[in-house]
CSV table of C-alpha atoms in Angstrom, one decimal:
chain,number,residue,atom,x,y,z
A,1,MET,CA,107.4,-106.9,-81.0
A,2,SER,CA,106.8,-107.2,-84.8
A,3,ARG,CA,107.6,-104.5,-87.4
A,4,ARG,CA,103.9,-104.0,-87.9
A,5,GLU,CA,103.4,-103.3,-84.2
A,6,VAL,CA,106.3,-100.8,-84.1
A,7,HIS,CA,104.9,-99.0,-87.1
A,8,SER,CA,101.4,-98.9,-85.6
A,9,ARG,CA,102.8,-97.4,-82.4
A,10,GLU,CA,104.9,-94.8,-84.1
A,11,SER,CA,102.1,-93.7,-86.5
A,12,ALA,CA,99.6,-93.3,-83.7
A,13,VAL,CA,101.9,-91.2,-81.4
A,14,GLN,CA,103.5,-87.9,-82.1
A,15,ARG,CA,105.8,-86.0,-79.7
A,16,VAL,CA,106.1,-82.2,-79.6
A,17,VAL,CA,108.8,-80.8,-77.4
A,18,THR,CA,108.1,-77.3,-76.0
A,19,SER,CA,110.1,-75.2,-73.5
A,20,GLY,CA,109.2,-72.7,-70.8
A,21,THR,CA,109.2,-72.6,-67.0
A,22,PHE,CA,107.8,-74.6,-64.1
A,23,SER,CA,106.9,-72.6,-60.9
A,24,LEU,CA,106.0,-74.0,-57.5
A,25,ASP,CA,106.7,-73.2,-53.8
A,26,GLY,CA,108.4,-69.9,-54.8
A,27,GLY,CA,110.9,-71.5,-57.2
A,28,VAL,CA,111.1,-71.1,-61.0
A,29,TRP,CA,112.9,-73.6,-63.2
A,30,GLU,CA,113.5,-73.8,-67.0
A,31,VAL,CA,112.0,-77.0,-68.4
A,32,SER,CA,111.3,-78.7,-71.7
A,33,ASN,CA,108.1,-80.8,-71.9
A,34,ASN,CA,106.9,-83.6,-74.0
A,35,VAL,CA,103.4,-82.9,-75.4
A,36,TRP,CA,101.9,-86.1,-76.8
A,37,ILE,CA,99.4,-86.2,-79.7
A,38,VAL,CA,97.7,-89.6,-79.9
A,39,GLY,CA,95.3,-90.8,-82.6
A,40,ASP,CA,95.2,-90.9,-86.4
A,41,ASP,CA,94.8,-88.6,-89.4
A,42,VAL,CA,91.3,-87.6,-88.4
A,43,GLU,CA,91.2,-87.2,-84.6
A,44,VAL,CA,93.6,-87.0,-81.7
A,45,LEU,CA,94.0,-86.6,-78.0
A,46,VAL,CA,96.5,-84.0,-76.8
A,47,ILE,CA,98.3,-84.9,-73.6
A,48,ASP,CA,99.8,-82.2,-71.4
A,49,ALA,CA,99.5,-79.0,-73.5
A,50,ALA,CA,102.6,-77.1,-72.4
A,51,HIS,CA,104.2,-73.7,-73.1
A,52,ASP,CA,103.4,-73.0,-76.8
A,53,ALA,CA,99.9,-73.4,-78.1
A,54,ASP,CA,100.8,-72.4,-81.7
A,55,VAL,CA,103.5,-75.1,-81.9
A,56,ILE,CA,101.1,-77.8,-80.6
A,57,ALA,CA,98.4,-76.6,-83.0
A,58,ALA,CA,100.7,-76.7,-85.9
A,59,ALA,CA,101.4,-80.4,-85.1
A,60,VAL,CA,97.7,-81.1,-84.7
A,61,GLY,CA,96.8,-79.5,-88.0
A,62,ASP,CA,93.2,-79.8,-89.1
A,63,ARG,CA,92.6,-82.9,-87.1
A,64,ARG,CA,89.7,-82.9,-84.5
A,65,VAL,CA,90.9,-82.7,-80.9
A,66,VAL,CA,88.7,-85.1,-78.9
A,67,ALA,CA,90.1,-83.8,-75.6
A,68,VAL,CA,93.0,-82.0,-74.0
A,69,VAL,CA,94.1,-84.4,-71.3
A,70,CYS,CA,96.3,-83.4,-68.3
A,71,THR,CA,98.3,-86.0,-66.5
A,72,HIS,CA,98.5,-83.6,-63.6
A,73,ALA,CA,98.2,-79.8,-63.0
A,74,HIS,CA,101.7,-78.5,-62.4
A,75,ASP,CA,101.8,-75.3,-64.4
A,76,ASP,CA,104.2,-76.5,-67.0
A,77,HIS,CA,101.7,-79.3,-68.0
A,78,VAL,CA,98.5,-77.2,-68.1
A,79,ASN,CA,99.6,-73.6,-69.1
A,80,GLN,CA,98.3,-74.0,-72.6
A,81,ALA,CA,95.4,-76.3,-71.9
A,82,PRO,CA,92.7,-73.6,-72.1
A,83,ALA,CA,94.2,-72.1,-75.3
A,84,LEU,CA,94.2,-75.5,-77.0
A,85,ALA,CA,90.7,-76.4,-75.8
A,86,ASP,CA,89.2,-73.2,-76.9
A,87,ARG,CA,90.9,-73.3,-80.3
A,88,TYR,CA,89.6,-76.8,-81.1
A,89,GLY,CA,86.3,-76.8,-79.0
A,90,ALA,CA,87.6,-79.7,-76.9
A,91,PRO,CA,87.1,-80.4,-73.3
A,92,ILE,CA,89.9,-80.2,-70.7
A,93,VAL,CA,90.1,-83.5,-68.8
A,94,LEU,CA,91.9,-83.7,-65.3
A,95,HIS,CA,91.6,-85.7,-62.1
A,96,PRO,CA,89.7,-83.7,-59.5
A,97,ALA,CA,92.3,-84.2,-56.8
A,98,GLU,CA,94.5,-81.8,-58.9
A,99,ALA,CA,92.2,-78.8,-58.1
A,100,PRO,CA,94.5,-77.0,-55.7
A,101,LEU,CA,97.4,-77.1,-58.3
A,102,TRP,CA,95.1,-76.2,-61.2
A,103,GLU,CA,93.9,-73.2,-59.3
A,104,MET,CA,97.4,-71.9,-58.9
A,105,THR,CA,97.5,-71.3,-62.7
A,106,TRP,CA,93.8,-71.0,-63.6
A,107,GLN,CA,91.6,-69.3,-61.0
A,108,GLU,CA,88.8,-68.4,-63.4
A,109,ARG,CA,88.7,-71.5,-65.5
A,110,THR,CA,87.9,-75.1,-64.4
A,111,PRO,CA,88.5,-78.4,-66.3
A,112,ASP,CA,85.5,-79.6,-68.3
A,113,ARG,CA,85.5,-83.2,-67.3
A,114,ALA,CA,86.8,-85.2,-64.4
A,115,LEU,CA,89.3,-88.0,-65.1
A,116,ALA,CA,88.8,-91.0,-62.9
A,117,ASP,CA,90.8,-94.2,-62.5
A,118,GLY,CA,89.7,-96.7,-65.1
A,119,ASP,CA,88.2,-94.2,-67.5
A,120,VAL,CA,88.9,-94.9,-71.2
A,121,LEU,CA,89.6,-92.1,-73.6
A,122,ARG,CA,89.3,-92.8,-77.4
A,123,ALA,CA,90.6,-91.1,-80.5
A,124,GLY,CA,91.5,-92.4,-83.9
A,125,GLY,CA,91.1,-96.1,-82.9
A,126,VAL,CA,93.4,-95.7,-79.9
A,127,GLU,CA,92.1,-96.4,-76.4
A,128,LEU,CA,93.9,-94.8,-73.4
A,129,ARG,CA,93.0,-96.2,-70.0
A,130,ALA,CA,93.5,-93.9,-67.0
A,131,LEU,CA,95.6,-95.2,-64.1
A,132,HIS,CA,95.5,-93.0,-61.0
A,133,THR,CA,99.0,-92.8,-59.7
A,134,PRO,CA,99.2,-90.3,-56.9
A,135,GLY,CA,102.5,-89.2,-55.4
A,136,HIS,CA,104.1,-86.6,-57.7
A,137,SER,CA,100.8,-84.9,-57.0
A,138,PRO,CA,97.4,-86.1,-55.6
A,139,GLY,CA,95.7,-86.6,-58.9
A,140,SER,CA,98.5,-87.7,-61.1
A,141,THR,CA,97.2,-90.0,-63.7
A,142,CYS,CA,99.0,-92.1,-66.3
A,143,LEU,CA,97.4,-93.1,-69.6
A,144,TYR,CA,97.9,-96.7,-70.8
A,145,ALA,CA,97.4,-97.7,-74.4
A,146,PRO,CA,97.5,-101.6,-74.3
A,147,GLU,CA,97.2,-102.0,-78.1
A,148,LEU,CA,100.2,-99.7,-78.7
A,149,GLY,CA,102.2,-101.1,-75.8
A,150,THR,CA,102.6,-97.6,-74.6
A,151,LEU,CA,102.3,-95.8,-71.2
A,152,PHE,CA,102.1,-92.0,-71.0
A,153,SER,CA,103.5,-91.5,-67.6
A,154,GLY,CA,103.4,-87.7,-67.1
A,155,ASP,CA,105.8,-87.0,-64.2
A,156,THR,CA,105.1,-90.3,-62.3
A,157,LEU,CA,107.9,-92.5,-63.9
A,158,PHE,CA,111.0,-91.5,-65.9
A,159,PHE,CA,114.2,-93.2,-67.1
A,160,GLY,CA,115.9,-93.8,-63.8
A,161,GLY,CA,113.1,-93.7,-61.4
A,162,PRO,CA,109.9,-92.0,-60.1
A,163,GLY,CA,109.1,-88.3,-60.5
A,164,ALA,CA,110.1,-85.6,-58.0
A,165,THR,CA,108.3,-85.5,-54.6
A,166,GLY,CA,110.1,-82.8,-52.7
A,167,ARG,CA,107.4,-80.1,-53.2
A,168,SER,CA,103.9,-79.3,-52.0
A,169,PHE,CA,101.2,-81.9,-52.5
A,170,SER,CA,103.7,-84.7,-53.2
A,171,SER,CA,104.7,-87.8,-51.3
A,172,PHE,CA,107.6,-90.2,-51.9
A,173,ASP,CA,106.0,-93.1,-50.2
A,174,THR,CA,102.8,-92.6,-52.2
A,175,ILE,CA,104.6,-92.4,-55.6
A,176,ILE,CA,106.6,-95.6,-54.8
A,177,GLU,CA,103.3,-97.4,-54.0
A,178,SER,CA,101.8,-96.1,-57.3
A,179,VAL,CA,104.7,-97.1,-59.4
A,180,ARG,CA,105.1,-100.5,-57.7
A,181,ASP,CA,101.4,-101.5,-57.8
A,182,ARG,CA,100.1,-99.7,-60.9
A,183,LEU,CA,103.0,-99.4,-63.4
A,184,LEU,CA,105.6,-102.0,-62.8
A,185,THR,CA,102.9,-104.7,-63.0
A,186,LEU,CA,102.4,-103.8,-66.7
A,187,PRO,CA,104.2,-106.0,-69.3
A,188,PRO,CA,107.9,-105.4,-69.4
A,189,GLU,CA,107.9,-104.4,-73.1
A,190,VAL,CA,105.6,-101.5,-72.5
A,191,GLU,CA,107.3,-98.3,-73.6
A,192,VAL,CA,107.1,-95.4,-71.1
A,193,ARG,CA,106.6,-92.0,-72.8
A,194,THR,CA,107.5,-89.5,-70.2
A,195,GLY,CA,106.5,-85.9,-69.4
A,196,HIS,CA,110.1,-84.8,-69.9
A,197,GLY,CA,113.1,-86.3,-71.5
A,198,GLU,CA,113.5,-89.6,-73.4
A,199,ALA,CA,111.4,-92.8,-73.2
A,200,THR,CA,112.1,-95.9,-71.2
A,201,TRP,CA,110.5,-99.3,-70.7
A,202,ILE,CA,108.8,-101.0,-67.8
A,203,GLY,CA,111.2,-103.9,-68.0
A,204,ALA,CA,114.2,-101.5,-67.8
A,205,GLU,CA,112.9,-99.7,-64.7
A,206,ALA,CA,111.3,-102.6,-62.7
A,207,PRO,CA,114.6,-104.1,-61.4
A,208,HIS,CA,115.6,-100.8,-59.7
A,209,LEU,CA,112.6,-100.4,-57.4
A,210,LEU,CA,114.5,-101.2,-54.2
A,211,ASP,CA,117.3,-98.9,-55.3
A,212,TRP,CA,114.8,-96.0,-55.5
A,213,VAL,CA,113.4,-96.8,-52.1
A,214,ALA,CA,116.9,-97.0,-50.6
A,215,ARG,CA,117.9,-93.6,-52.0
A,216,GLY,CA,114.7,-92.0,-50.9
A,217,HIS,CA,113.9,-90.1,-54.1
């Protein structure tokens, strides 16, 4: 990758780390989330508005928010989506299969637009292609920016393997299928920007698929 390509990637993507809790199946866990702001100096997409709307808004500044995109609807990824959407007059975008999880957090508010496999979202000259990758949850969706060589993986793929599947609405066999068929087929140099923790690369994770299957998580 050239220096120009690295500069383009970094200038188009901003990470904001917020902290709070994740709740499901009667458990509560302390978590830190990556909120991704993607676009340019004029307009952006906000991916996974978590925990602190004011911190996210401070990073967005006076740019136009084209959409608040949710990779999935676990509460730690959507608990600030309505606040950000209302502040900027932007739609909330979510795969419809996430409805049962969304309703655990937002009974009186629904997403504004359905996110389907193959959809293309645009902001500031960046295109994000939706890749439906169920397993961590039924509607989990990764967002691939080919021009940036970047994948926003939500909780589907991390450094060291796939996301957790031991809770309601999740399936290990399904997430393995999604990762194998939809993500590990991307170019090895694609950087994976995850929902929590540090980034990885497709080429770094692909050799370990059989190890993940053998360990069962």
